[in-house]
């Protein structure tokens, strides 16, 4: 006998052990799955919500007559959880018809389920027989004989079954024939010769079989035998209650369309996706308000056969469509059928709400931009017209959306609510925190995406899918596309709304972003104006909303070049912080192809452009208002672009369905304690969402609440106003070229302070140069860069001239600054402006406006770019949101600790300190680097002399030595510098023609 070696024995033992472990693992997994399947019916029955009958009321206002008999009409009062409602009027016959229909559907479902079960069992038995035959084939040599034997047995079994059936049939036939014969003998008087018992037995058996069959059929119906027999003995109201309870407790009642229609219970209400006031079936058609009323004017005729007001009555019925209409607290939702959960259209109430009803029982419900035509044409719907009109009117009057809001905004003022212990709904609170610069903003947005459970809305001017939101080295794959994809895999619905750019002028490449982001459960829509006259206007919002409870709003795009912190580095330090085109400088080289992931700048020679931005995070009811703005824009863009017709419509969901306990942890987060801080603590504030939208951008009437809010806050300010913005192009009263009046509000407020001899000051921070590539040269006056500079300088100099005419010194009431920093590249000192991209307004350390709107006509007039901002007011006299944000920004500007800053921003000491720091920093930068723009350059000749004959040099015209820079740059404090108001003062910067021959002056203002 050959001896097995020890390694072979160990290997065999190891293999057998692995096989045993694998079998145990498979067995354990199978048992777990079986246990979960056994629990699933229990869970489904436990979690299923069933309507409960509260009461049955007699409706005396409705009388129905059927077949000459007057029927009493009833209304059922039902309740399901927190939702309660009343059905439409019905009578007992209609109820019984629905009951029978529901029971038929239930029986059909059970039969289909039994048939499917039998088919599965048969397929399983066939597989077992096939397996047995294969096993016998391997075991028995003479398999043909065995198969013949099996075949004979199966045939014998089939013959026996057939014989049994034939015998039973013959017995039944004999019983019936004998009964008939017996009845014939009785009729002929021949009964005396036959035994009664012998004849009665078969008849009795047949009668018992018939009764048993009848009882079985009756038992299968939805009306049990007892209820059916007692139906006539009860009063009619009791019968209605009994049948309604039987209907509601049916296992399949809520899967039946007829039952849901009868109960006025849509699936959106049942599953909690809609807060319903009233719902039912109707015929409707939605119109744009302007198109509808224009068409109504065109239909006026003066011909015989038309109505007295000369309107045609023969059109309008053919394209009415049957829909399921749901009246909500915030508007009207239209569903394809009662069984749908996602609406096909959502119409929000607004301040322009109105309702009309004509003689033909057609109802017109009007909003600012929409008209909904409702018709109840059939006889059973005519009685609903009055109830629907009353319900819509009362709901709209009770909604805060139909009342005039402050600043003409679509959203009401949101006050902080009293917190409840263990409150799980963020809708009841109203909290906010500020976030400074892109590094902190991207991180907070990424954390919010990871916490999402239901829905994410993203609105952006430009979005780059491969932007990493976390850059601490240990976050793994933190690209935006990966985070959104992971959220979609968790069941979160992601809706991204992009601006569809004009390719010749903007390199956003939204088509590529759509391709990169699209995947199951991620929906990307691109939208722009259809009309040539508006194609230069854009969607400029930067909004992220998570679960309609947490929102981010500000001026920061989810794009390359925006990631930065308070250090504002000009070089790639630490290495790898900015990948590819993320290391950019829009003044040096604009991004031409965002798909390119390679560098566009020489990191050893060219400095990056530092980016300064401010965002705001909202938690609670204001976040829900931002969600409504997203829903309105999403639905409008979807309607205008047919290729997105299959995408789901947006809808504001009830609080109970969007509960996300993970967001509760955010409200307990502390603020950043570093200096300067990157984000503040969560604070209770009073807020209001304001925006700039129009017909093309949101399908709404022109709303310019952002412009109104900024002007009113400036005019009503008491002591101090602080402004950071990317642009400042505004006009005085009488200026026909610029439409917004922000500078007029500033002028009037300063003039008031000067007249009353009161202390007042406005501080503004702007970019030193627009982030547009191109050299500052006389030969380049037709570029967008020079055009924006022209209007910005025109605004500031007009304000200075008008104040001087009134005898007021501008520096006493108004000061404007820029931001600049320095660093080293390849051991050489360099400087670069810090590009101010934030859009904020702080008033008296109590009011704040944070958003995406620039101070120009594009952002403020409403019919141009779409914008969204938030107005915040602190609720206490202690340091709140506005004061904390001002201290954080001053700390960065001045290089001081917030504790070193004076509490009073208008104090003469603080103002003189700011002016001195800015003056010193400006002088150092000009002496070392000869930077542009500069107050010392007033003509093109001065510029040519400073350039030294080089026509297209950069913005820094001198390269200092390392020793010289080491002696002077440490004296620079903070980032603040003076804004050069006298740069090219004696030259006219107006271009002789527009860039590319296609842009209008309005495109840059």
Coordinates of N, CA and C in Angstrom, one line a residue, residues 41-124:
X41 N -44.3 39.3 5.1 CA -45.7 39.6 5.1 C -46.2 40.2 6.4
X42 N -45.5 39.9 7.5 CA -45.9 40.5 8.8 C -45.6 42.0 8.7
X43 N -44.4 42.3 8.2 CA -44.0 43.7 8.1 C -44.9 44.5 7.2
X44 N -45.3 43.9 6.1 CA -46.1 44.6 5.1 C -47.5 44.8 5.7
X45 N -48.1 43.8 6.4 CA -49.4 44.1 7.1 C -49.3 45.1 8.2
X46 N -48.1 45.1 8.9 CA -48.0 46.0 10.0 C -47.8 47.4 9.5
X47 N -47.1 47.6 8.4 CA -46.8 49.0 7.9 C -47.9 49.5 7.0
X48 N -48.8 48.6 6.6 CA -49.8 49.1 5.6 C -50.8 50.0 6.3
X49 N -51.1 51.1 5.6 CA -52.1 52.1 6.1 C -53.4 51.9 5.5
X50 N -54.4 51.8 6.3 CA -55.8 51.6 5.7 C -56.7 52.7 6.2
X51 N -57.5 53.3 5.2 CA -58.4 54.3 5.6 C -59.4 53.8 6.6
X52 N -59.8 54.7 7.5 CA -60.8 54.3 8.6 C -62.0 55.2 8.4
X53 N -63.2 54.5 8.5 CA -64.5 55.2 8.3 C -64.8 55.9 9.7
X54 N -64.9 57.2 9.6 CA -65.2 58.0 10.8 C -66.7 58.2 11.0
X55 N -67.4 58.5 9.9 CA -68.9 58.7 10.0 C -69.4 58.7 8.5
X56 N -70.7 58.5 8.5 CA -71.5 58.6 7.2 C -72.5 59.7 7.4
X57 N -72.5 60.7 6.5 CA -73.4 61.8 6.6 C -74.3 61.8 5.4
X58 N -75.5 62.2 5.7 CA -76.5 62.4 4.6 C -76.3 63.8 4.0
X59 N -76.2 63.8 2.7 CA -76.0 65.1 2.0 C -77.4 65.5 1.5
X60 N -78.0 66.5 2.2 CA -79.3 67.0 1.8 C -79.3 67.9 0.6
X61 N -78.1 68.4 0.2 CA -78.0 69.3 -0.9 C -78.0 68.6 -2.3
X62 N -77.8 67.3 -2.2 CA -77.8 66.5 -3.5 C -78.9 65.5 -3.5
X63 N -79.6 65.4 -4.5 CA -80.7 64.4 -4.7 C -80.5 63.8 -6.1
X64 N -80.4 62.5 -6.1 CA -80.2 61.8 -7.4 C -81.4 61.0 -7.6
X65 N -81.9 61.0 -8.9 CA -83.1 60.2 -9.3 C -82.7 59.2 -10.3
X66 N -82.9 57.9 -10.0 CA -82.6 56.8 -11.0 C -83.8 56.0 -11.2
X67 N -84.2 55.9 -12.4 CA -85.3 55.0 -12.8 C -86.6 55.5 -12.1
X68 N -86.8 56.8 -11.9 CA -88.0 57.3 -11.3 C -88.0 57.3 -9.8
X69 N -87.0 56.6 -9.2 CA -86.9 56.5 -7.7 C -85.9 57.5 -7.2
X70 N -86.3 58.2 -6.1 CA -85.4 59.2 -5.5 C -84.4 58.5 -4.6
X71 N -83.1 58.7 -4.8 CA -82.1 58.1 -4.0 C -81.5 59.1 -3.0
X72 N -81.2 58.7 -1.8 CA -80.6 59.5 -0.8 C -79.1 59.5 -1.1
X73 N -78.5 60.7 -1.0 CA -77.0 60.8 -1.3 C -76.3 60.9 0.1
X74 N -75.1 60.3 0.1 CA -74.3 60.2 1.4 C -72.9 60.8 1.1
X75 N -72.3 61.2 2.1 CA -70.8 61.5 2.1 C -70.2 60.7 3.2
X76 N -69.0 60.1 2.9 CA -68.3 59.3 4.0 C -67.1 60.2 4.4
X77 N -67.0 60.3 5.7 CA -65.9 61.0 6.3 C -64.8 60.0 6.7
X78 N -63.7 60.1 6.1 CA -62.6 59.1 6.3 C -61.4 59.7 6.9
X79 N -60.5 58.8 7.5 CA -59.3 59.3 8.1 C -58.2 58.2 7.9
X80 N -57.0 58.7 7.6 CA -55.9 57.8 7.4 C -54.6 58.5 8.0
X81 N -54.2 58.2 9.2 CA -53.1 58.9 9.8 C -53.5 60.3 10.2
X82 N -52.8 61.2 9.7 CA -53.1 62.6 10.0 C -54.0 63.2 8.9
X83 N -54.2 62.5 7.9 CA -55.0 63.0 6.8 C -56.5 62.6 6.9
X84 N -57.4 63.5 6.8 CA -58.8 63.3 6.9 C -59.5 64.0 5.7
X85 N -60.6 63.4 5.2 CA -61.2 64.0 4.1 C -62.7 63.4 4.0
X86 N -63.4 64.0 3.1 CA -64.8 63.6 2.8 C -65.0 63.3 1.4
X87 N -65.7 62.2 1.1 CA -65.8 61.7 -0.3 C -66.9 62.6 -1.0
X88 N -67.0 62.4 -2.3 CA -68.0 63.1 -3.0 C -69.4 62.4 -2.8
X89 N -70.5 63.0 -3.0 CA -71.8 62.4 -2.8 C -72.0 61.1 -3.6
X90 N -72.6 60.1 -2.9 CA -72.9 58.8 -3.6 C -74.2 58.3 -3.0
X91 N -74.8 57.3 -3.7 CA -76.0 56.6 -3.1 C -75.6 55.1 -2.9
X92 N -76.6 54.4 -2.4 CA -76.3 53.0 -2.0 C -76.0 52.2 -3.2
X93 N -76.7 52.4 -4.3 CA -76.5 51.6 -5.5 C -75.1 51.8 -6.1
X94 N -74.7 53.1 -6.1 CA -73.3 53.3 -6.6 C -72.3 52.6 -5.7
X95 N -72.5 52.6 -4.4 CA -71.6 52.0 -3.4 C -71.6 50.5 -3.7
X96 N -72.8 49.9 -3.9 CA -72.8 48.4 -4.1 C -72.1 48.1 -5.4
X97 N -72.3 48.9 -6.4 CA -71.6 48.6 -7.7 C -70.1 48.6 -7.5
X98 N -69.6 49.6 -6.7 CA -68.1 49.6 -6.5 C -67.7 48.4 -5.6
X99 N -68.5 48.0 -4.7 CA -68.2 46.8 -3.8 C -68.1 45.6 -4.7
X100 N -69.1 45.4 -5.6 CA -69.1 44.2 -6.4 C -67.9 44.2 -7.4
X101 N -67.6 45.4 -7.9 CA -66.4 45.5 -8.8 C -65.1 45.2 -8.1
X102 N -65.0 45.7 -6.8 CA -63.8 45.5 -6.0 C -63.6 44.0 -5.7
X103 N -64.8 43.3 -5.4 CA -64.7 41.9 -5.0 C -64.4 41.1 -6.3
X104 N -64.9 41.4 -7.4 CA -64.5 40.7 -8.6 C -63.1 40.8 -8.9
X105 N -62.5 42.1 -8.7 CA -61.1 42.2 -9.0 C -60.3 41.4 -8.0
X106 N -60.8 41.4 -6.7 CA -60.0 40.6 -5.7 C -60.0 39.1 -6.0
X107 N -61.2 38.6 -6.4 CA -61.3 37.2 -6.8 C -60.4 36.9 -8.0
X108 N -60.4 37.8 -9.0 CA -59.6 37.6 -10.1 C -58.1 37.6 -9.7
X109 N -57.7 38.5 -8.8 CA -56.3 38.5 -8.4 C -56.0 37.2 -7.7
X110 N -56.9 36.7 -6.8 CA -56.6 35.5 -6.1 C -56.5 34.3 -7.0
X111 N -57.4 34.2 -8.0 CA -57.4 33.2 -9.0 C -56.1 33.2 -9.8
X112 N -55.7 34.4 -10.2 CA -54.4 34.6 -11.0 C -53.2 34.1 -10.1
X113 N -53.3 34.5 -8.8 CA -52.2 34.1 -7.9 C -52.2 32.6 -7.7
X114 N -53.4 32.0 -7.6 CA -53.4 30.5 -7.5 C -52.9 29.8 -8.7
X115 N -53.3 30.4 -9.9 CA -52.8 29.8 -11.1 C -51.3 29.9 -11.2
X116 N -50.8 31.1 -10.9 CA -49.3 31.2 -10.9 C -48.6 30.3 -9.9
X117 N -49.3 30.1 -8.8 CA -48.7 29.2 -7.8 C -48.7 27.7 -8.3
X118 N -49.9 27.4 -9.0 CA -50.0 26.0 -9.5 C -48.9 25.8 -10.6
X119 N -48.7 26.8 -11.5 CA -47.8 26.7 -12.5 C -46.4 26.6 -12.0
X120 N -46.1 27.4 -10.9 CA -44.7 27.2 -10.3 C -44.6 25.8 -9.7
X121 N -45.6 25.3 -9.1 CA -45.6 24.0 -8.5 C -45.4 22.9 -9.6
X122 N -46.1 23.1 -10.7 CA -46.0 22.1 -11.8 C -44.6 22.2 -12.4
X123 N -44.1 23.4 -12.6 CA -42.7 23.5 -13.1 C -41.7 22.8 -12.2
X124 N -42.0 23.0 -10.9 CA -41.1 22.4 -9.9 C -41.2 20.9 -9.9

